[in-house]
mmCIF file of C-alpha atoms and ligand atoms in Angstrom:
data_model
loop_
_atom_site.group_PDB
_atom_site.id
_atom_site.type_symbol
_atom_site.label_atom_id
_atom_site.label_comp_id
_atom_site.label_asym_id
_atom_site.label_seq_id
_atom_site.Cartn_x
_atom_site.Cartn_y
_atom_site.Cartn_z
ATOM 1 C CA MET R 1 -55.427 184.916 120.259
ATOM 2 C CA ASN R 2 -55.635 181.217 121.130
ATOM 3 C CA GLN R 3 -55.008 179.122 118.059
ATOM 4 C CA GLU R 4 -56.363 175.665 117.520
ATOM 5 C CA ILE R 5 -53.752 173.360 115.953
ATOM 6 C CA GLU R 6 -54.631 170.139 114.226
ATOM 7 C CA ARG R 7 -52.383 167.447 112.714
ATOM 8 C CA VAL R 8 -53.421 165.585 109.540
ATOM 9 C CA LYS R 9 -51.815 163.246 107.049
ATOM 10 C CA VAL R 10 -53.603 164.713 104.041
ATOM 11 C CA LEU R 11 -55.059 168.183 103.751
ATOM 12 C CA ILE R 12 -57.037 168.916 100.599
ATOM 13 C CA VAL R 13 -57.634 172.525 99.629
ATOM 14 C CA GLY R 14 -60.588 173.043 97.295
ATOM 15 C CA SER R 15 -63.847 171.272 96.589
ATOM 16 C CA GLY R 16 -64.245 170.882 92.843
ATOM 17 C CA PRO R 17 -63.976 167.552 91.010
ATOM 18 C CA ALA R 18 -60.207 167.433 91.617
ATOM 19 C CA GLY R 19 -60.435 167.973 95.388
ATOM 20 C CA TYR R 20 -63.318 165.588 95.964
ATOM 21 C CA THR R 21 -61.762 162.864 93.816
ATOM 22 C CA ALA R 22 -58.505 163.214 95.767
ATOM 23 C CA ALA R 23 -60.627 162.945 98.931
ATOM 24 C CA ILE R 24 -62.399 159.782 97.758
ATOM 25 C CA TYR R 25 -59.078 158.079 97.022
ATOM 26 C CA ALA R 26 -57.291 159.333 100.132
ATOM 27 C CA SER R 27 -60.148 158.376 102.451
ATOM 28 C CA ARG R 28 -60.527 154.930 100.920
ATOM 29 C CA ALA R 29 -56.788 154.490 101.508
ATOM 30 C CA GLY R 30 -57.405 155.154 105.218
ATOM 31 C CA LEU R 31 -55.586 158.505 105.242
ATOM 32 C CA GLU R 32 -58.442 160.363 106.946
ATOM 33 C CA PRO R 33 -58.205 163.512 104.828
ATOM 34 C CA ILE R 34 -59.596 166.862 105.765
ATOM 35 C CA LEU R 35 -60.925 168.962 102.906
ATOM 36 C CA TYR R 36 -61.463 172.705 103.099
ATOM 37 C CA THR R 37 -64.023 173.831 100.554
ATOM 38 C CA GLY R 38 -62.817 177.343 99.757
ATOM 39 C CA GLY R 39 -65.130 180.241 99.058
ATOM 40 C CA GLN R 40 -67.221 178.469 96.417
ATOM 41 C CA PRO R 41 -68.054 175.000 97.773
ATOM 42 C CA GLY R 42 -68.311 172.607 94.839
ATOM 43 C CA GLY R 43 -66.270 174.882 92.592
ATOM 44 C CA GLN R 44 -67.030 176.124 89.102
ATOM 45 C CA LEU R 45 -69.544 173.369 88.356
ATOM 46 C CA THR R 46 -71.936 174.866 90.866
ATOM 47 C CA ILE R 47 -72.439 177.815 88.541
ATOM 48 C CA THR R 48 -73.247 175.703 85.490
ATOM 49 C CA THR R 49 -76.551 174.032 84.750
ATOM 50 C CA ASP R 50 -76.645 170.685 82.939
ATOM 51 C CA VAL R 51 -73.448 168.680 82.736
ATOM 52 C CA GLU R 52 -73.728 166.317 79.797
ATOM 53 C CA ASN R 53 -70.113 165.410 79.162
ATOM 54 C CA TYR R 54 -69.215 163.719 82.453
ATOM 55 C CA PRO R 55 -69.112 159.968 81.837
ATOM 56 C CA GLY R 56 -71.554 157.892 83.853
ATOM 57 C CA TYR R 57 -74.511 160.263 83.617
ATOM 58 C CA PRO R 58 -76.242 159.210 80.380
ATOM 59 C CA ASP R 59 -79.086 161.682 80.925
ATOM 60 C CA GLY R 60 -76.831 164.493 82.147
ATOM 61 C CA ILE R 61 -76.924 165.999 85.612
ATOM 62 C CA MET R 62 -77.124 169.477 87.084
ATOM 63 C CA GLY R 63 -73.686 170.800 88.090
ATOM 64 C CA PRO R 64 -74.603 171.546 91.738
ATOM 65 C CA GLU R 65 -76.225 168.112 92.128
ATOM 66 C CA MET R 66 -73.173 166.392 90.720
ATOM 67 C CA MET R 67 -70.940 168.177 93.204
ATOM 68 C CA GLU R 68 -73.255 167.119 96.045
ATOM 69 C CA ASP R 69 -72.756 163.527 94.878
ATOM 70 C CA PHE R 70 -68.982 164.022 94.845
ATOM 71 C CA ARG R 71 -69.107 165.388 98.397
ATOM 72 C CA LYS R 72 -71.288 162.549 99.702
ATOM 73 C CA GLN R 73 -69.003 159.976 98.124
ATOM 74 C CA ALA R 74 -65.956 161.573 99.760
ATOM 75 C CA GLU R 75 -67.721 161.762 103.152
ATOM 76 C CA ARG R 76 -68.888 158.170 102.908
ATOM 77 C CA PHE R 77 -65.286 157.007 103.345
ATOM 78 C CA GLY R 78 -64.527 159.386 106.182
ATOM 79 C CA THR R 79 -63.359 162.630 104.562
ATOM 80 C CA LYS R 80 -64.009 165.550 106.874
ATOM 81 C CA VAL R 81 -65.402 168.314 104.679
ATOM 82 C CA ARG R 82 -65.174 171.760 106.231
ATOM 83 C CA TYR R 83 -66.154 175.219 105.105
ATOM 84 C CA GLY R 84 -63.225 177.569 105.132
ATOM 85 C CA MET R 85 -60.660 179.445 103.059
ATOM 86 C CA VAL R 86 -56.960 178.827 103.283
ATOM 87 C CA THR R 87 -55.535 182.239 104.117
ATOM 88 C CA GLY R 88 -51.869 181.396 104.654
ATOM 89 C CA VAL R 89 -49.297 178.623 104.245
ATOM 90 C CA ASP R 90 -45.769 177.923 105.353
ATOM 91 C CA PHE R 91 -44.283 175.164 103.244
ATOM 92 C CA SER R 92 -40.732 175.797 104.476
ATOM 93 C CA GLN R 93 -41.150 173.376 107.363
ATOM 94 C CA LYS R 94 -42.429 169.847 107.920
ATOM 95 C CA PRO R 95 -45.159 169.193 108.630
ATOM 96 C CA HIS R 96 -46.497 171.908 106.369
ATOM 97 C CA VAL R 97 -48.393 174.671 108.079
ATOM 98 C CA VAL R 98 -51.707 175.826 106.684
ATOM 99 C CA THR R 99 -53.891 178.551 108.166
ATOM 100 C CA VAL R 100 -57.620 178.574 107.569
ATOM 101 C CA ASP R 101 -59.769 181.709 107.865
ATOM 102 C CA ASP R 102 -56.861 183.367 109.717
ATOM 103 C CA GLN R 103 -57.874 181.294 112.762
ATOM 104 C CA VAL R 104 -57.294 177.564 112.502
ATOM 105 C CA THR R 105 -53.786 176.178 112.036
ATOM 106 C CA VAL R 106 -53.391 172.763 110.467
ATOM 107 C CA HIS R 107 -50.137 170.800 110.391
ATOM 108 C CA ALA R 108 -50.220 168.534 107.371
ATOM 109 C CA ASP R 109 -47.805 165.855 106.175
ATOM 110 C CA THR R 110 -49.150 166.306 102.680
ATOM 111 C CA VAL R 111 -51.173 169.076 101.066
ATOM 112 C CA ILE R 112 -53.196 168.598 97.902
ATOM 113 C CA ILE R 113 -53.906 171.880 96.157
ATOM 114 C CA SER R 114 -57.129 171.728 94.148
ATOM 115 C CA THR R 115 -58.187 175.351 94.313
ATOM 116 C CA GLY R 116 -59.175 175.568 90.653
ATOM 117 C CA ALA R 117 -59.394 178.649 88.512
ATOM 118 C CA SER R 118 -62.047 181.274 88.106
ATOM 119 C CA ALA R 119 -63.263 182.567 84.782
ATOM 120 C CA LYS R 120 -62.794 186.271 84.322
ATOM 121 C CA TRP R 121 -65.983 188.192 83.686
ATOM 122 C CA LEU R 122 -66.726 191.550 82.078
ATOM 123 C CA GLY R 123 -68.343 192.890 85.246
ATOM 124 C CA LEU R 124 -71.741 193.880 83.830
ATOM 125 C CA ASP R 125 -74.855 193.549 86.014
ATOM 126 C CA SER R 126 -76.724 191.850 83.179
ATOM 127 C CA GLU R 127 -73.896 189.314 82.894
ATOM 128 C CA THR R 128 -74.315 188.315 86.548
ATOM 129 C CA ARG R 129 -78.106 188.290 86.378
ATOM 130 C CA LEU R 130 -78.209 186.073 83.264
ATOM 131 C CA ASN R 131 -75.380 183.759 84.293
ATOM 132 C CA GLY R 132 -76.497 180.197 83.586
ATOM 133 C CA LYS R 133 -79.492 181.592 81.645
ATOM 134 C CA GLY R 134 -77.634 182.075 78.394
ATOM 135 C CA VAL R 135 -74.447 183.622 79.754
ATOM 136 C CA SER R 136 -71.575 181.171 80.066
ATOM 137 C CA ALA R 137 -67.805 181.125 80.363
ATOM 138 C CA CYS R 138 -67.456 177.652 78.863
ATOM 139 C CA ALA R 139 -68.397 176.955 75.249
ATOM 140 C CA VAL R 140 -67.435 173.290 75.495
ATOM 141 C CA CYS R 141 -69.790 172.890 78.481
ATOM 142 C CA ASP R 142 -72.754 174.920 77.283
ATOM 143 C CA GLY R 143 -72.463 175.408 73.502
ATOM 144 C CA PHE R 144 -74.647 172.406 72.811
ATOM 145 C CA PHE R 145 -77.670 174.137 74.394
ATOM 146 C CA PHE R 146 -77.556 176.729 71.604
ATOM 147 C CA ARG R 147 -77.333 174.422 68.629
ATOM 148 C CA GLY R 148 -78.842 175.949 65.509
ATOM 149 C CA GLN R 149 -79.061 179.369 67.183
ATOM 150 C CA ASP R 150 -77.081 182.629 67.000
ATOM 151 C CA VAL R 151 -74.563 183.325 69.754
ATOM 152 C CA ALA R 152 -71.832 185.824 70.615
ATOM 153 C CA ILE R 153 -68.433 185.350 72.231
ATOM 154 C CA VAL R 154 -66.209 188.011 73.785
ATOM 155 C CA GLY R 155 -62.419 187.761 73.677
ATOM 156 C CA ALA R 156 -59.599 187.547 71.178
ATOM 157 C CA GLY R 157 -57.120 185.127 72.703
ATOM 158 C CA ASP R 158 -56.530 181.498 71.781
ATOM 159 C CA THR R 159 -59.381 180.374 74.027
ATOM 160 C CA ALA R 160 -61.883 182.727 72.384
ATOM 161 C CA CYS R 161 -60.768 181.591 68.909
ATOM 162 C CA GLU R 162 -60.926 177.937 69.867
ATOM 163 C CA GLU R 163 -64.342 178.335 71.448
ATOM 164 C CA ALA R 164 -65.669 180.437 68.543
ATOM 165 C CA SER R 165 -64.645 177.639 66.147
ATOM 166 C CA TYR R 166 -66.243 175.072 68.432
ATOM 167 C CA LEU R 167 -69.481 177.087 68.577
ATOM 168 C CA ALA R 168 -69.489 177.569 64.790
ATOM 169 C CA ASN R 169 -69.772 173.781 64.430
ATOM 170 C CA ILE R 170 -72.942 173.746 66.511
ATOM 171 C CA CYS R 171 -74.591 177.165 66.132
ATOM 172 C CA SER R 172 -75.895 178.930 63.061
ATOM 173 C CA LYS R 173 -73.896 182.119 63.581
ATOM 174 C CA VAL R 174 -71.186 183.300 65.949
ATOM 175 C CA TYR R 175 -70.440 186.984 66.566
ATOM 176 C CA MET R 176 -66.967 187.454 67.937
ATOM 177 C CA ILE R 177 -66.677 190.640 69.979
ATOM 178 C CA VAL R 178 -63.098 191.940 69.901
ATOM 179 C CA ARG R 179 -62.191 195.095 71.797
ATOM 180 C CA ARG R 180 -59.167 196.107 69.697
ATOM 181 C CA ASP R 181 -58.472 196.140 65.953
ATOM 182 C CA GLU R 182 -56.296 193.056 66.301
ATOM 183 C CA MET R 183 -56.306 189.768 68.161
ATOM 184 C CA ARG R 184 -53.990 188.423 70.807
ATOM 185 C CA ALA R 185 -54.429 184.844 69.591
ATOM 186 C CA SER R 186 -51.782 182.945 67.639
ATOM 187 C CA GLN R 187 -51.881 183.500 63.868
ATOM 188 C CA ILE R 188 -53.103 179.998 63.106
ATOM 189 C CA MET R 189 -56.071 180.388 65.470
ATOM 190 C CA GLN R 190 -56.878 183.826 64.056
ATOM 191 C CA ASN R 191 -56.822 182.434 60.516
ATOM 192 C CA ARG R 192 -59.187 179.706 61.556
ATOM 193 C CA VAL R 193 -61.851 182.123 62.807
ATOM 194 C CA MET R 194 -61.329 184.614 60.001
ATOM 195 C CA ASN R 195 -61.802 181.917 57.369
ATOM 196 C CA ASN R 196 -64.916 180.500 58.987
ATOM 197 C CA PRO R 197 -67.990 181.849 57.150
ATOM 198 C CA LYS R 198 -70.183 181.303 60.237
ATOM 199 C CA ILE R 199 -68.045 183.622 62.395
ATOM 200 C CA GLU R 200 -68.463 187.397 62.067
ATOM 201 C CA ILE R 201 -65.760 189.394 63.837
ATOM 202 C CA LEU R 202 -66.804 192.734 65.309
ATOM 203 C CA TRP R 203 -63.582 194.734 65.700
ATOM 204 C CA ASN R 204 -63.142 197.592 68.178
ATOM 205 C CA THR R 205 -66.315 196.453 69.805
ATOM 206 C CA GLU R 206 -67.305 196.214 73.453
ATOM 207 C CA THR R 207 -70.367 194.994 75.273
ATOM 208 C CA ASP R 208 -72.775 197.576 76.617
ATOM 209 C CA GLU R 209 -75.501 195.287 77.951
ATOM 210 C CA ILE R 210 -76.703 191.728 77.608
ATOM 211 C CA LEU R 211 -80.417 191.791 76.881
ATOM 212 C CA GLY R 212 -83.216 189.589 78.209
ATOM 213 C CA GLU R 213 -85.315 189.143 81.324
ATOM 214 C CA ASP R 214 -85.176 185.456 82.226
ATOM 215 C CA GLU R 215 -82.923 184.370 79.388
ATOM 216 C CA VAL R 216 -80.579 185.993 76.917
ATOM 217 C CA ASN R 217 -82.266 187.256 73.758
ATOM 218 C CA GLY R 218 -79.739 189.800 72.556
ATOM 219 C CA VAL R 219 -76.732 191.953 73.247
ATOM 220 C CA ARG R 220 -76.120 195.665 72.784
ATOM 221 C CA VAL R 221 -72.582 196.410 71.665
ATOM 222 C CA TYR R 222 -70.757 199.601 70.768
ATOM 223 C CA ASN R 223 -67.861 200.470 68.551
ATOM 224 C CA ASN R 224 -65.259 202.090 70.802
ATOM 225 C CA VAL R 225 -63.916 204.260 67.933
ATOM 226 C CA THR R 226 -67.168 205.580 66.438
ATOM 227 C CA GLN R 227 -69.278 205.082 69.643
ATOM 228 C CA GLU R 228 -71.983 203.647 67.375
ATOM 229 C CA LYS R 229 -74.268 201.193 69.185
ATOM 230 C CA LYS R 230 -76.120 198.224 67.764
ATOM 231 C CA GLU R 231 -78.178 195.282 69.004
ATOM 232 C CA LEU R 232 -77.617 191.709 67.942
ATOM 233 C CA LYS R 233 -80.240 188.995 68.360
ATOM 234 C CA ILE R 234 -78.579 186.073 70.115
ATOM 235 C CA SER R 235 -79.558 183.424 72.626
ATOM 236 C CA GLY R 236 -76.131 182.558 74.035
ATOM 237 C CA PHE R 237 -73.424 184.924 75.268
ATOM 238 C CA PHE R 238 -70.010 183.438 75.932
ATOM 239 C CA VAL R 239 -67.208 185.155 77.796
ATOM 240 C CA ALA R 240 -63.695 183.945 76.949
ATOM 241 C CA ILE R 241 -61.403 186.630 78.311
ATOM 242 C CA GLY R 242 -59.158 184.363 80.343
ATOM 243 C CA HIS R 243 -59.068 182.514 83.639
ATOM 244 C CA GLN R 244 -57.368 183.284 86.905
ATOM 245 C CA PRO R 245 -56.003 180.303 88.829
ATOM 246 C CA ASN R 246 -56.776 180.535 92.552
ATOM 247 C CA THR R 247 -53.206 180.067 93.667
ATOM 248 C CA GLU R 248 -52.189 183.437 95.098
ATOM 249 C CA VAL R 249 -51.892 182.156 98.669
ATOM 250 C CA PHE R 250 -49.222 179.603 97.649
ATOM 251 C CA LYS R 251 -47.044 181.895 95.555
ATOM 252 C CA ASP R 252 -44.199 182.352 98.051
ATOM 253 C CA PHE R 253 -43.463 178.628 98.076
ATOM 254 C CA ILE R 254 -44.799 176.962 94.948
ATOM 255 C CA HIS R 255 -43.375 177.391 91.445
ATOM 256 C CA MET R 256 -45.915 178.763 88.979
ATOM 257 C CA ASP R 257 -45.966 180.103 85.437
ATOM 258 C CA GLU R 258 -46.470 183.823 84.757
ATOM 259 C CA ALA R 259 -50.246 183.420 84.813
ATOM 260 C CA GLY R 260 -50.180 181.739 88.239
ATOM 261 C CA TYR R 261 -50.778 178.132 87.156
ATOM 262 C CA ILE R 262 -48.861 175.721 89.394
ATOM 263 C CA LYS R 263 -46.029 173.850 87.728
ATOM 264 C CA THR R 264 -46.079 170.117 88.345
ATOM 265 C CA ILE R 265 -43.414 167.580 87.479
ATOM 266 C CA PRO R 266 -44.605 166.008 84.198
ATOM 267 C CA GLY R 267 -46.340 162.674 84.653
ATOM 268 C CA SER R 268 -47.148 163.454 88.287
ATOM 269 C CA THR R 269 -48.890 165.990 90.497
ATOM 270 C CA LYS R 270 -45.698 166.794 92.443
ATOM 271 C CA THR R 271 -44.817 170.436 92.914
ATOM 272 C CA ASN R 272 -41.390 171.839 93.753
ATOM 273 C CA VAL R 273 -42.156 171.312 97.468
ATOM 274 C CA GLU R 274 -41.963 167.760 98.823
ATOM 275 C CA GLY R 275 -45.329 166.576 100.077
ATOM 276 C CA VAL R 276 -47.300 169.273 98.251
ATOM 277 C CA PHE R 277 -49.265 168.148 95.222
ATOM 278 C CA ALA R 278 -51.426 170.077 92.760
ATOM 279 C CA CYS R 279 -54.322 168.903 90.637
ATOM 280 C CA GLY R 280 -57.258 170.228 88.615
ATOM 281 C CA ASP R 281 -57.473 173.645 87.012
ATOM 282 C CA ALA R 282 -54.999 175.195 89.457
ATOM 283 C CA GLN R 283 -52.323 173.470 87.372
ATOM 284 C CA ASP R 284 -54.094 173.004 84.033
ATOM 285 C CA HIS R 285 -54.900 175.827 81.661
ATOM 286 C CA ILE R 286 -55.300 173.578 78.670
ATOM 287 C CA TYR R 287 -58.062 171.009 79.250
ATOM 288 C CA ARG R 288 -60.035 172.481 82.175
ATOM 289 C CA GLN R 289 -62.715 169.785 82.163
ATOM 290 C CA ALA R 290 -64.410 168.200 85.177
ATOM 291 C CA VAL R 291 -63.296 164.765 84.090
ATOM 292 C CA THR R 292 -59.661 165.781 83.596
ATOM 293 C CA ALA R 293 -59.686 167.550 86.967
ATOM 294 C CA ALA R 294 -61.068 164.410 88.604
ATOM 295 C CA GLY R 295 -58.342 162.369 86.892
ATOM 296 C CA THR R 296 -55.558 164.538 88.271
ATOM 297 C CA GLY R 297 -57.266 164.543 91.696
ATOM 298 C CA CYS R 298 -56.936 160.769 91.714
ATOM 299 C CA MET R 299 -53.269 161.104 90.731
ATOM 300 C CA ALA R 300 -52.638 163.563 93.568
ATOM 301 C CA ALA R 301 -54.112 161.212 96.177
ATOM 302 C CA LEU R 302 -52.012 158.316 94.892
ATOM 303 C CA ASP R 303 -48.887 160.506 94.846
ATOM 304 C CA ALA R 304 -49.625 161.622 98.434
ATOM 305 C CA GLU R 305 -50.221 158.040 99.549
ATOM 306 C CA ARG R 306 -46.898 156.908 98.079
ATOM 307 C CA TYR R 307 -45.091 159.851 99.608
ATOM 308 C CA LEU R 308 -46.520 159.032 103.057
ATOM 309 C CA ALA R 309 -45.617 155.359 102.684
ATOM 310 C CA ALA R 310 -42.033 156.314 101.787
ATOM 311 C CA MET R 311 -41.915 158.692 104.775
ATOM 312 C CA GLU R 312 -42.982 155.922 107.139
ATOM 313 C CA ASN R 313 -40.360 153.560 105.774
ATOM 314 C CA HIS R 314 -37.560 155.978 106.611
HETATM 315 P P1 NDP D 1 -55.593 185.532 77.000
HETATM 316 O O1 NDP D 1 -55.204 186.295 78.208
HETATM 317 O O2 NDP D 1 -54.541 185.079 76.060
HETATM 318 O O3 NDP D 1 -56.599 186.421 76.144
HETATM 319 C C1 NDP D 1 -57.636 187.104 76.741
HETATM 320 C C2 NDP D 1 -58.392 187.854 75.654
HETATM 321 O O4 NDP D 1 -59.536 188.457 76.261
HETATM 322 C C3 NDP D 1 -57.579 188.949 75.001
HETATM 323 O O5 NDP D 1 -57.877 189.001 73.642
HETATM 324 C C4 NDP D 1 -58.088 190.205 75.701
HETATM 325 O O6 NDP D 1 -58.087 191.350 74.886
HETATM 326 C C5 NDP D 1 -59.521 189.844 75.966
HETATM 327 N N1 NDP D 1 -60.059 190.568 77.100
HETATM 328 C C6 NDP D 1 -59.575 190.624 78.368
HETATM 329 N N2 NDP D 1 -60.364 191.381 79.151
HETATM 330 C C7 NDP D 1 -61.365 191.817 78.356
HETATM 331 C C8 NDP D 1 -62.483 192.641 78.569
HETATM 332 N N3 NDP D 1 -62.758 193.153 79.765
HETATM 333 N N4 NDP D 1 -63.299 192.898 77.520
HETATM 334 C C9 NDP D 1 -63.066 192.365 76.316
HETATM 335 N N5 NDP D 1 -62.016 191.579 76.034
HETATM 336 C C10 NDP D 1 -61.181 191.308 77.043
HETATM 337 O O7 NDP D 1 -56.493 184.316 77.558
HETATM 338 P P2 NDP D 1 -56.860 182.909 76.880
HETATM 339 O O8 NDP D 1 -57.781 182.236 77.812
HETATM 340 O O9 NDP D 1 -57.315 183.086 75.496
HETATM 341 O O10 NDP D 1 -55.492 182.124 76.861
HETATM 342 C C11 NDP D 1 -54.745 181.875 78.057
HETATM 343 C C12 NDP D 1 -53.455 181.126 77.696
HETATM 344 O O11 NDP D 1 -53.758 179.812 77.270
HETATM 345 C C13 NDP D 1 -52.696 181.788 76.550
HETATM 346 O O12 NDP D 1 -51.330 181.658 76.783
HETATM 347 C C14 NDP D 1 -53.100 180.970 75.359
HETATM 348 O O13 NDP D 1 -52.144 181.009 74.307
HETATM 349 C C15 NDP D 1 -53.240 179.583 75.953
HETATM 350 N N6 NDP D 1 -54.186 178.757 75.178
HETATM 351 C C16 NDP D 1 -53.671 177.962 74.192
HETATM 352 C C17 NDP D 1 -54.509 177.203 73.420
HETATM 353 C C18 NDP D 1 -53.925 176.358 72.360
HETATM 354 O O14 NDP D 1 -52.732 176.447 72.134
HETATM 355 N N7 NDP D 1 -54.707 175.527 71.709
HETATM 356 C C19 NDP D 1 -55.964 177.176 73.616
HETATM 357 C C20 NDP D 1 -56.397 178.069 74.659
HETATM 358 C C21 NDP D 1 -55.521 178.822 75.393
HETATM 359 P P3 NDP D 1 -56.731 192.172 74.578
HETATM 360 O O15 NDP D 1 -55.985 191.324 73.597
HETATM 361 O O16 NDP D 1 -57.260 193.446 74.008
HETATM 362 O O17 NDP D 1 -56.029 192.346 75.884
#
């Protein structure tokens, strides 16, 4: 097969706030970046509704619209935005070799990885159908829409505990759906939810179906020991069963933690490979906010720019 080969100074992989911010900075610096969007152009924000916590939008903005604005701003300074998935990399040589859709080969002096992470879901049809209509994987993003109402959250790790506590500050009641008779979360986080009178923990409980036509109005759960089913009236259903960073394609070259989050040198976006930088949720399992992703995207572009300048001076 004939392969098209292209040479770029900066290749950005991923199109969430981190990738587009890196693109804005790199293009304004005259580096003519190319950005490949990945399978979900715009990233996780395109599956949320209102974004009210991104500074600069006093009235809030819809997630997909905000990502359109990010894209336009990146394109305005010359970023070439292309649809495509990175399907292979070879970071053992310079320039770095990146394959897109198993067809296009790009030779890049620097690569900025901003592939993000994907929330894990339970896999129920009703969960997909009601996504963004009461079903959410981000309490910090969407909890506010359910203030004064009853909600449920699935999961028993530190994230679920943290988000349950966050929701308890806003909502009138929080059901915590835990599939075993114990939690995975650290003891201090468990104590926090157990001592919160607004949180009711449902042990050995799993989700059968989320109820509602156009919006969530309940959930049917079952006890996996007794098989007893019951329905809870809720208007928000939060899933907090972990995230999966989208970093698989880089794993032969880039150092990661056990969960697949890319390790960066503290205070920078540098990875273990020279000229490869990582930003956004692909390297951050702690904050995971649009604004923090954008911040690290900016850092990655500046790190790439400095790296290229140093290369030229040699
Ligand atoms: P975890 O993988 O730690 O926990 C996932 C939880 O979801 C587990 O309780 C698991 O249950 C449950 N779960 C998984 N699949 C299903 C399913 N299909 N149905 C029902 N429940 C399910 O993910 P987290 O996001 O909580 O945490 C990720 C990492 O980030 C951890 O290392 C955590 O410590 C860290 N973190 C630290 C924080 C802090 O220190 N402040 C805050 C947030 C995260 P089971 O236990 O039965 O497998």
